[in-house]
mmCIF file with all atom_site columns, C-alpha atoms in Angstrom:
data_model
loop_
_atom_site.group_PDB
_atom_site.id
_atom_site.type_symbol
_atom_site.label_atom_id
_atom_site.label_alt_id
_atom_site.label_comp_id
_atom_site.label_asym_id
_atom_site.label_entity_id
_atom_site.label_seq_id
_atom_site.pdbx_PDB_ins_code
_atom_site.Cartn_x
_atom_site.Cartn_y
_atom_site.Cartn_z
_atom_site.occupancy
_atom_site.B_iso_or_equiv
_atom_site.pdbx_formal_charge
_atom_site.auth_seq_id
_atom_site.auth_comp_id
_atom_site.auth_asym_id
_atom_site.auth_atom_id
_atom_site.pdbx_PDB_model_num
ATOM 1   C CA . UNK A 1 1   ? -64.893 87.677  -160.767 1.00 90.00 ? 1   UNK A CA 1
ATOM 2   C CA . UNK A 1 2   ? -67.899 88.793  -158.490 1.00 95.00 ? 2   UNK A CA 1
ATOM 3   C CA . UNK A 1 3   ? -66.206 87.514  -155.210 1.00 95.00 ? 3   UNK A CA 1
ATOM 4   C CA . UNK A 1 4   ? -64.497 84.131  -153.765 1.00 95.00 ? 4   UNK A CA 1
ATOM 5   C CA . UNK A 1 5   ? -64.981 81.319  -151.369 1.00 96.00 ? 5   UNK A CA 1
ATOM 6   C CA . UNK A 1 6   ? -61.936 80.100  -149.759 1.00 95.00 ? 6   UNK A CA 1
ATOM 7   C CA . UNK A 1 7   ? -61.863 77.453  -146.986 1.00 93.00 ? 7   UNK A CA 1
ATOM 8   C CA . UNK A 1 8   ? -60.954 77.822  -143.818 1.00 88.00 ? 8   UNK A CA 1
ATOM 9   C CA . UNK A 1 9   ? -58.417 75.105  -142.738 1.00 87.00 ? 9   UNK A CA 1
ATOM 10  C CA . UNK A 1 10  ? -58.442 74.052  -138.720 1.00 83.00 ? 10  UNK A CA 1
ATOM 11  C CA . UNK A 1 11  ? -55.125 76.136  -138.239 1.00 85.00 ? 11  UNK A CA 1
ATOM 12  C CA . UNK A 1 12  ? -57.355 79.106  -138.928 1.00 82.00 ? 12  UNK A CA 1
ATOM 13  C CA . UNK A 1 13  ? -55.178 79.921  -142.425 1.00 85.00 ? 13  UNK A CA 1
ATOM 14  C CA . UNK A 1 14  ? -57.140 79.980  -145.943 1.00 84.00 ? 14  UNK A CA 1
ATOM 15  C CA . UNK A 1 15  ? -57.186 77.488  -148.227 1.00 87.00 ? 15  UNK A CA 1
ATOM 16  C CA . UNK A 1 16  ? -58.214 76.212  -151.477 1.00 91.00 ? 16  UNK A CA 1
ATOM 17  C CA . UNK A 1 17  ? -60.422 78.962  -153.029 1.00 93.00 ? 17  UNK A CA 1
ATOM 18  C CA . UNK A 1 18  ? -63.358 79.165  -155.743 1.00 94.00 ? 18  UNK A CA 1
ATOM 19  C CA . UNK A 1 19  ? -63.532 82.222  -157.670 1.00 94.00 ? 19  UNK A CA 1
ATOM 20  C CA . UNK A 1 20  ? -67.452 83.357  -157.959 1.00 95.00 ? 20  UNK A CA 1
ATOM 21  C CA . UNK A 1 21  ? -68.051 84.052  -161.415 1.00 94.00 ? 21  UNK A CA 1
ATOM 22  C CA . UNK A 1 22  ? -71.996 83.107  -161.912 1.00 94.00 ? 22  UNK A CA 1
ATOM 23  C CA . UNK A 1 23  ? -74.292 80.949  -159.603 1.00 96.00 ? 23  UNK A CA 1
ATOM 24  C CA . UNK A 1 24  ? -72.493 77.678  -158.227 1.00 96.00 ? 24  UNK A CA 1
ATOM 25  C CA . UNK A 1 25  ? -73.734 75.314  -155.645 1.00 98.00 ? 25  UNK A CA 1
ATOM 26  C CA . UNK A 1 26  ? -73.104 73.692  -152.457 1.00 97.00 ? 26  UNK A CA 1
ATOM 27  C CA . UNK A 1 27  ? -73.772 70.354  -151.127 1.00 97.00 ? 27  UNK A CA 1
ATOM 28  C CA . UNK A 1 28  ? -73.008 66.567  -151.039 1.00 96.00 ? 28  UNK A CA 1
ATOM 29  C CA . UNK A 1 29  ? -74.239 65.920  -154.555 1.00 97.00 ? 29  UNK A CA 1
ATOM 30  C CA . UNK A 1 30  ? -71.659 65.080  -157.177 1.00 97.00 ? 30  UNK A CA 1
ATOM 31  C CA . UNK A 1 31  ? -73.428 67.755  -159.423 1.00 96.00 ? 31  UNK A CA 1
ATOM 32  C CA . UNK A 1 32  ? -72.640 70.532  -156.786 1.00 97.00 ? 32  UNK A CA 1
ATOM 33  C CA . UNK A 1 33  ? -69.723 72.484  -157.802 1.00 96.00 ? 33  UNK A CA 1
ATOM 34  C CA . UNK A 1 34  ? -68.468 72.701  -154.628 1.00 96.00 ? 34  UNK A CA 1
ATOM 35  C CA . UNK A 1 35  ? -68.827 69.724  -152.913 1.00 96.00 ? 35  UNK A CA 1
ATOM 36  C CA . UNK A 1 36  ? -68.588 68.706  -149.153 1.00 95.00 ? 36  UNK A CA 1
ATOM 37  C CA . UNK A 1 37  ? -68.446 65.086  -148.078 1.00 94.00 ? 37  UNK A CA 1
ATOM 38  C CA . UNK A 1 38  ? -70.257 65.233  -145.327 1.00 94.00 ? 38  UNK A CA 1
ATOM 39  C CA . UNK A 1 39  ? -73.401 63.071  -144.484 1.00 94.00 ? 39  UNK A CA 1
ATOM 40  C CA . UNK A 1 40  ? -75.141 65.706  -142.807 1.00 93.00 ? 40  UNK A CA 1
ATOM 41  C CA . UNK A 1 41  ? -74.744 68.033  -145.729 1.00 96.00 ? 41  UNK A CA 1
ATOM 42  C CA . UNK A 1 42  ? -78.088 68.406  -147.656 1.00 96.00 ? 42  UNK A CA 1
ATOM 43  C CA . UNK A 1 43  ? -77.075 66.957  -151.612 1.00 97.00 ? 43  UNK A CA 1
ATOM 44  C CA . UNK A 1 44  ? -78.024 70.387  -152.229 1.00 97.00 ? 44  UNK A CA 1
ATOM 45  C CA . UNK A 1 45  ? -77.185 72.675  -149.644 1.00 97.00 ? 45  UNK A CA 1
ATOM 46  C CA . UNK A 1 46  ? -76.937 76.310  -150.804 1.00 98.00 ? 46  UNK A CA 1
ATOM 47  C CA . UNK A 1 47  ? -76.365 78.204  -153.797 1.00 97.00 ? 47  UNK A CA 1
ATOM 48  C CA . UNK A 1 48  ? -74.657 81.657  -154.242 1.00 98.00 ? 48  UNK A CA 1
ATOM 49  C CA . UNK A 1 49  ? -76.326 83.601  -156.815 1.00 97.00 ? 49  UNK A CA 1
ATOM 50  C CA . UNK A 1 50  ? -75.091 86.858  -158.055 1.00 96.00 ? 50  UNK A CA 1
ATOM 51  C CA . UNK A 1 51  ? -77.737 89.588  -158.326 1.00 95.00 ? 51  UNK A CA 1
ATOM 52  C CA . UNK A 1 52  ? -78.878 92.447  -160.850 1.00 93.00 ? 52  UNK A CA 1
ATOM 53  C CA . UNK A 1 53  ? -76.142 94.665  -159.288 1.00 92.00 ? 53  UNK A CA 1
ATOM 54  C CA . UNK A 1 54  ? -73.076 92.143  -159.485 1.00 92.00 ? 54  UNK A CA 1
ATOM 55  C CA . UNK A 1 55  ? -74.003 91.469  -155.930 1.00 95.00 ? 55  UNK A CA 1
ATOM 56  C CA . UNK A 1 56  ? -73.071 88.073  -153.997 1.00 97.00 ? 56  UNK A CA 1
ATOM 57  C CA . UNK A 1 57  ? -75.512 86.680  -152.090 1.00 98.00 ? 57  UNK A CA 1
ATOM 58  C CA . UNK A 1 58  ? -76.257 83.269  -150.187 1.00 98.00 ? 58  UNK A CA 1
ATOM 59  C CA . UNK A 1 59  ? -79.097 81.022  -150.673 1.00 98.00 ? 59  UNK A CA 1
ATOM 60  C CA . UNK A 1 60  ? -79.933 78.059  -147.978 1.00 97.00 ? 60  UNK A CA 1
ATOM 61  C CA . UNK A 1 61  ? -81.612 75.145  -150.091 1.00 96.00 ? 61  UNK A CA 1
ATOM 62  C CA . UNK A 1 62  ? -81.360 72.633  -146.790 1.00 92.00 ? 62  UNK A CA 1
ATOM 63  C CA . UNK A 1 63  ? -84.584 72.846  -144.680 1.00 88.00 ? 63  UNK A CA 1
ATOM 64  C CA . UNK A 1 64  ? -82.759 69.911  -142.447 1.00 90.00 ? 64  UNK A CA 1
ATOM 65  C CA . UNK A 1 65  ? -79.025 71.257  -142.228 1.00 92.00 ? 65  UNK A CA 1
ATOM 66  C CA . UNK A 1 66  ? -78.560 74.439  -141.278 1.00 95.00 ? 66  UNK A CA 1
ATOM 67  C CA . UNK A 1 67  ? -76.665 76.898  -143.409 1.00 97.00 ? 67  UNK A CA 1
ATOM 68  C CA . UNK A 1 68  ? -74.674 79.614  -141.280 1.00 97.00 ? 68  UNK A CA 1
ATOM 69  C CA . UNK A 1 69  ? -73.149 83.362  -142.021 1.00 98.00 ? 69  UNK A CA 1
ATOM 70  C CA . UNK A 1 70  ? -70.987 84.706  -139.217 1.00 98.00 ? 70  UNK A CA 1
ATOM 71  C CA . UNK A 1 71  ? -72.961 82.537  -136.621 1.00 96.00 ? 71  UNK A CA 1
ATOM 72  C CA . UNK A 1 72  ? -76.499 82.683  -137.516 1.00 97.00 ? 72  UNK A CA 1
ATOM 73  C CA . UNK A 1 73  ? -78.396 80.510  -139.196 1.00 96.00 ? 73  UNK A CA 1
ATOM 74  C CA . UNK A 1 74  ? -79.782 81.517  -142.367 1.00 96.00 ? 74  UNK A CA 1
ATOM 75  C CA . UNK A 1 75  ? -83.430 81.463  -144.066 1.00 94.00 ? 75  UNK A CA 1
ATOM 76  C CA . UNK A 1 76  ? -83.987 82.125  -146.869 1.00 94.00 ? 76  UNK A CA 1
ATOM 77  C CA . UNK A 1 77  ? -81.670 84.710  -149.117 1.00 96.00 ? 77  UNK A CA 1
ATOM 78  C CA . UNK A 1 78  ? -78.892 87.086  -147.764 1.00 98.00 ? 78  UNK A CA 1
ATOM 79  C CA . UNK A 1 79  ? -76.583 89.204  -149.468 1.00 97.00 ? 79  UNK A CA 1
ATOM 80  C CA . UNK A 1 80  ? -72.617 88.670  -148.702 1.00 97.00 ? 80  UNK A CA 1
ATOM 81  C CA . UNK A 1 81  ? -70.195 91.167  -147.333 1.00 97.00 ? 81  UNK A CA 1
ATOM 82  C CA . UNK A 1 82  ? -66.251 91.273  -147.627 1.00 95.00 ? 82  UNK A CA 1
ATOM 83  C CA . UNK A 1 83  ? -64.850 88.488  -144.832 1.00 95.00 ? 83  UNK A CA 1
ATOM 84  C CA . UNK A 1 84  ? -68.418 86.771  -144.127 1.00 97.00 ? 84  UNK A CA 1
ATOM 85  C CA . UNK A 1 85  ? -67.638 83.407  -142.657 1.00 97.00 ? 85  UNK A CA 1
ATOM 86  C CA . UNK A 1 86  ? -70.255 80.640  -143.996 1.00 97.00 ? 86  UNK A CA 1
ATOM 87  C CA . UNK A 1 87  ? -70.304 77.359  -142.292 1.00 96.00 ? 87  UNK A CA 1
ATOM 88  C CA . UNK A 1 88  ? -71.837 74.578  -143.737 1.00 95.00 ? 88  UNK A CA 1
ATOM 89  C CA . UNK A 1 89  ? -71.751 70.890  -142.130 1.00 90.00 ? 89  UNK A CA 1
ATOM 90  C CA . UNK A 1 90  ? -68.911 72.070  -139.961 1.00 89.00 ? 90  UNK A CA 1
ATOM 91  C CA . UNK A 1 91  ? -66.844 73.032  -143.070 1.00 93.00 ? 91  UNK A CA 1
ATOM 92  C CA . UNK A 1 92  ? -65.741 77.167  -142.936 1.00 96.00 ? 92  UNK A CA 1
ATOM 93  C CA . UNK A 1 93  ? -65.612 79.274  -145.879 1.00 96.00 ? 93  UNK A CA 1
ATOM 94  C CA . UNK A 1 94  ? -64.630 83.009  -146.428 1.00 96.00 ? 94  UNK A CA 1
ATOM 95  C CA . UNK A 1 95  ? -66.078 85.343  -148.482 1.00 97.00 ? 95  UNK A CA 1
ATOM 96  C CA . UNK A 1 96  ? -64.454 88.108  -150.370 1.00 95.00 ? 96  UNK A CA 1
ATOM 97  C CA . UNK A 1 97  ? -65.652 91.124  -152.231 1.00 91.00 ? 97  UNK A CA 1
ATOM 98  C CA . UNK A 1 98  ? -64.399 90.261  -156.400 1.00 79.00 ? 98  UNK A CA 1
ATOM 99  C CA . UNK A 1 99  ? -63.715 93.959  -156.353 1.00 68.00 ? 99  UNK A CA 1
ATOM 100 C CA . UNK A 1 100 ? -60.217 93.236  -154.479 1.00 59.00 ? 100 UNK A CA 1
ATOM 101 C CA . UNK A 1 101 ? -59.355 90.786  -157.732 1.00 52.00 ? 101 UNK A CA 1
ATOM 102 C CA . UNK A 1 102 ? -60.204 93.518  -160.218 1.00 48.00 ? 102 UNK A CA 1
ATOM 103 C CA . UNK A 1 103 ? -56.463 94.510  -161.202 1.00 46.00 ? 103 UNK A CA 1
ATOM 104 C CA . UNK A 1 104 ? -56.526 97.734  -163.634 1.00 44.00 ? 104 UNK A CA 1
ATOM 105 C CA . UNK A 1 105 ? -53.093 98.372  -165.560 1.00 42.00 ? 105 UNK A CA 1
ATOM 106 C CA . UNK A 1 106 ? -52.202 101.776 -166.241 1.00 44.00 ? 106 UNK A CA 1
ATOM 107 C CA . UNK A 1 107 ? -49.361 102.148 -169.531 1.00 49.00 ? 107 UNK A CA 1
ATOM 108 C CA . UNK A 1 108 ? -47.560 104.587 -169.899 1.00 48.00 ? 108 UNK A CA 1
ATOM 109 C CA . UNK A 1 109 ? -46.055 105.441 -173.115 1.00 47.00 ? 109 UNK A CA 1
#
């Protein structure tokens, strides 16, 4: 897992999530794999795309809605950082690093 989306309800508490492990989408479209019901959501919104070095990073696709990381709007490409908030038709997601879902097991004989 290279990081996770997880919405941000009104009360300001997470919740459902989507665990990032290749490129998904965002939008209104029924092909998007995370999908917001919003008319002023672009069918195709963003995409998060995970680079060369396992890095997350957000991609606005809308050139009508605005796509937003901690308050500013977006062009283009940026790369995400643990606890980005990304706001997208008025709908708040979280971002989190996939290194904190790495779990390593140590046995001892």
């Amino acid at each position: 897992v290279f990081g996770r989306l997880s919405v941000l309800k009104k009360d300001g508490k997470e919740g459902a999530f989507f665990d990032i492990t290749s490129d998904i989408t965002i939008g209104r479209g029924v092909d998007c794999d995370i999908r917001i019901k919003i008319p002023s959501v672009s069918r195709l919104q963003a995409r998060v795309f995970v680079d060369e070095n396992g890095r997350c990073n957000l991609e606005t696709l809308s050139s009508s809605t605005p796509t937003v990381v901690n308050g500013s709007e977006i062009n283009g490409a940026v790369s995400l950082n643990d606890n980005d908030a990304i706001t997208v038709g008025g709908r708040t997601f979280v971002f989190q690093n996939g290194k904190e879902f790495h779990l390593f097991f140590i046995i001892h004989d």
